[in-house]
C-alpha cells in the first residue's frame, strides 16, 4: 500500500527516505503531515530544545555491573542497570 518516498529536509536540504513503514506508523497515529526534517536535524532540534541530559554512572544494586542513569543516585536508594531494571518491571 505504501511506498518509500524521498523527501528534502527543510533544515539542511539533504534528501532522506520516508519509508513505507514510517508512513504506515504516521497513518496509525493519525498524523497527516509528512516529516519536514531528516533524522539528524530532528534529533538536533530536540536536543536544542531539551538540552543535553547529564548521565551518571553508578553500580547496579542487583548484578554489580555498571549502571548509567539520567538522575543523580542518592545514598540508600537502589539503582539498577538497564537489563536488571527491565527484569524487575516485566512481571
Short mmCIF file of C-alpha atoms in Angstrom, two decimals:
data_model
loop_
_atom_site.label_atom_id
_atom_site.label_comp_id
_atom_site.label_asym_id
_atom_site.label_seq_id
_atom_site.Cartn_x
_atom_site.Cartn_y
_atom_site.Cartn_z
CA UNK A 1 0.00 0.00 0.00
CA UNK A 2 2.74 2.49 0.96
CA UNK A 3 5.95 3.07 -1.00
CA UNK A 4 9.19 4.70 0.16
CA UNK A 5 9.31 8.42 -0.65
CA UNK A 6 12.36 10.63 -0.96
CA UNK A 7 11.84 13.95 0.81
CA UNK A 8 14.06 17.03 1.19
CA UNK A 9 14.91 18.31 4.67
CA UNK A 10 13.76 21.91 5.14
CA UNK A 11 16.59 22.47 7.63
CA UNK A 12 19.71 21.21 5.83
CA UNK A 13 18.43 20.48 2.30
CA UNK A 14 19.54 16.86 2.35
CA UNK A 15 17.37 14.14 0.87
CA UNK A 16 16.02 11.47 3.21
CA UNK A 17 13.72 8.49 2.79
CA UNK A 18 10.26 8.43 4.34
CA UNK A 19 9.87 4.65 4.41
CA UNK A 20 6.66 2.72 3.83
CA UNK A 21 6.83 1.53 7.45
CA UNK A 22 7.15 5.10 8.72
CA UNK A 23 4.21 6.16 6.55
CA UNK A 24 2.10 3.36 7.98
CA UNK A 25 3.10 4.39 11.52
CA UNK A 26 2.16 8.02 10.78
CA UNK A 27 -1.24 6.89 9.43
CA UNK A 28 -1.90 4.70 12.51
CA UNK A 29 -1.13 7.65 14.79
CA UNK A 30 -3.37 9.96 12.76
CA UNK A 31 -0.53 12.22 11.61
CA UNK A 32 -1.48 13.98 8.37
CA UNK A 33 1.76 15.83 7.58
CA UNK A 34 4.91 14.21 6.26
CA UNK A 35 8.15 14.84 8.19
CA UNK A 36 9.90 18.02 7.10
CA UNK A 37 13.31 17.32 8.63
CA UNK A 38 15.78 14.44 8.31
CA UNK A 39 16.52 12.34 11.40
CA UNK A 40 19.76 14.20 12.18
CA UNK A 41 18.03 17.60 12.09
CA UNK A 42 15.06 16.31 14.15
CA UNK A 43 17.45 14.95 16.78
CA UNK A 44 19.49 18.18 16.85
CA UNK A 45 16.29 20.21 17.24
CA UNK A 46 15.07 18.02 20.13
CA UNK A 47 18.41 18.31 21.93
CA UNK A 48 18.50 22.09 21.44
CA UNK A 49 15.05 22.47 22.99
CA UNK A 50 15.55 19.99 25.81
CA UNK A 51 19.27 20.42 26.31
CA UNK A 52 21.74 17.62 26.75
CA UNK A 53 20.95 15.19 29.54
CA UNK A 54 23.62 14.67 32.14
CA UNK A 55 24.15 10.99 32.78
CA UNK A 56 25.53 9.45 35.98
CA UNK A 57 27.47 6.22 36.34
CA UNK A 58 26.95 4.02 39.38
CA UNK A 59 26.92 0.34 40.39
CA UNK A 60 23.83 -1.79 39.77
CA UNK A 61 22.28 -2.94 43.07
CA UNK A 62 21.38 -6.32 41.58
CA UNK A 63 24.23 -7.54 39.36
CA UNK A 64 27.06 -5.22 40.45
CA UNK A 65 27.65 -4.07 36.87
CA UNK A 66 27.81 -0.52 35.61
CA UNK A 67 24.53 1.40 35.56
CA UNK A 68 24.25 4.66 33.61
CA UNK A 69 21.21 6.70 34.67
CA UNK A 70 19.80 10.19 33.90
CA UNK A 71 19.50 11.14 37.59
CA UNK A 72 21.97 11.59 40.42
CA UNK A 73 21.95 8.42 42.53
CA UNK A 74 21.29 9.01 46.24
CA UNK A 75 22.74 7.12 49.16
CA UNK A 76 20.42 4.39 50.38
CA UNK A 77 18.43 4.17 47.11
CA UNK A 78 18.90 1.15 44.86
CA UNK A 79 19.81 1.84 41.23
CA UNK A 80 19.68 -0.83 38.53
CA UNK A 81 21.33 -1.22 35.14
CA UNK A 82 19.03 -1.34 32.11
CA UNK A 83 18.95 -5.14 31.97
CA UNK A 84 18.17 -5.62 35.67
CA UNK A 85 15.58 -2.83 35.61
CA UNK A 86 13.86 -4.49 32.65
CA UNK A 87 13.78 -7.84 34.50
CA UNK A 88 12.23 -6.19 37.56
CA UNK A 89 9.48 -4.42 35.59
CA UNK A 90 8.50 -7.35 33.32
CA UNK A 91 6.38 -9.20 35.84
#
